[in-house]
Amino acid sequence: MAKTRRNLPSALDPQIKATNFLNNIQAKREAIAAGAFDSVLLNWESHVTECTVSNLFFVQSGRLCTPALSCGILDGITRNVILTLAREDQIPIDEGRFGVEALRGADECFLSNTTMEVMPATTLDGRPIGSGKPGALTGRLHQIFVTHRQRFLEP
């Protein structure tokens, strides 16, 4: 978990990717210093938002959870593809405001962006998430993503 916070959307729109990455860079430096792959950023209200270059998803009791756009996150293309595919597969989804405790209590977790697609995350602050191994729903969503990604590519 990064000490650096996500920018206030009213100060810097999270949808503008070209100029608002200073806090992400600071959080990535924190992750590197801690020997972690990435950092999770919290917003001004201590809600989970996203990682430095990826959207964040976690699973609780079979439900796919992800921070709401109102938390100040980037409305990522890959995030939208995953949500679309999850809905088509009738996976229950909760987009909302989640505290750190929700993420720490997750059964599984993954990150998403165009490059990594669906990448399992198995630890948080050195502690295992769920069993400490990639989860079944994460694997299922990755397979669905790989099977259907061509649908979402521009011609």
Steps between C-alpha positions, in 0.01 A plus 500: 500500500653832394530795734451720193133579439305517176437853372168669571294476179394862544868603499621270223262294284599128516383457139787714373785252473762734352576732792390357833745220581722661766321330789508170308875535452546573869290195593696279256824617665351399837424154360852457363650610833282242679592224253143480371375481142263795539314722747131540566401865526231624735296812435441806719233302693726195555310292244690256278538640147749339263865412462763715332424388142208261539143467618435285804250217546445264790261217580294460816257210537482443124433868421734701279577829676665808356515864606235727353604774259391752765800388709719693254624218277575480130209356304732251331416326174612162631302559821187553289568189293537291818177641646316434172627143481420436867143623449462280191623204708250592775772567758360726774678839507534762772637838391532706813704665771717248680735549792833325540335241723285379210810446287686330786203267548468414132495140378700595191623807317625604157622805311406595145630717221552461127844343536449267797135423417397307815795459739449322833617675815570258784640717778427838657753661731686169519190304608315249282174596334266205550703181462798695367450343156315623190129440551249305293293805399816685397598204283150478354492872415845479342388211280181683401706810426745310277214325319308823431761778478489501119140630520623817666791583270459774242513375138 
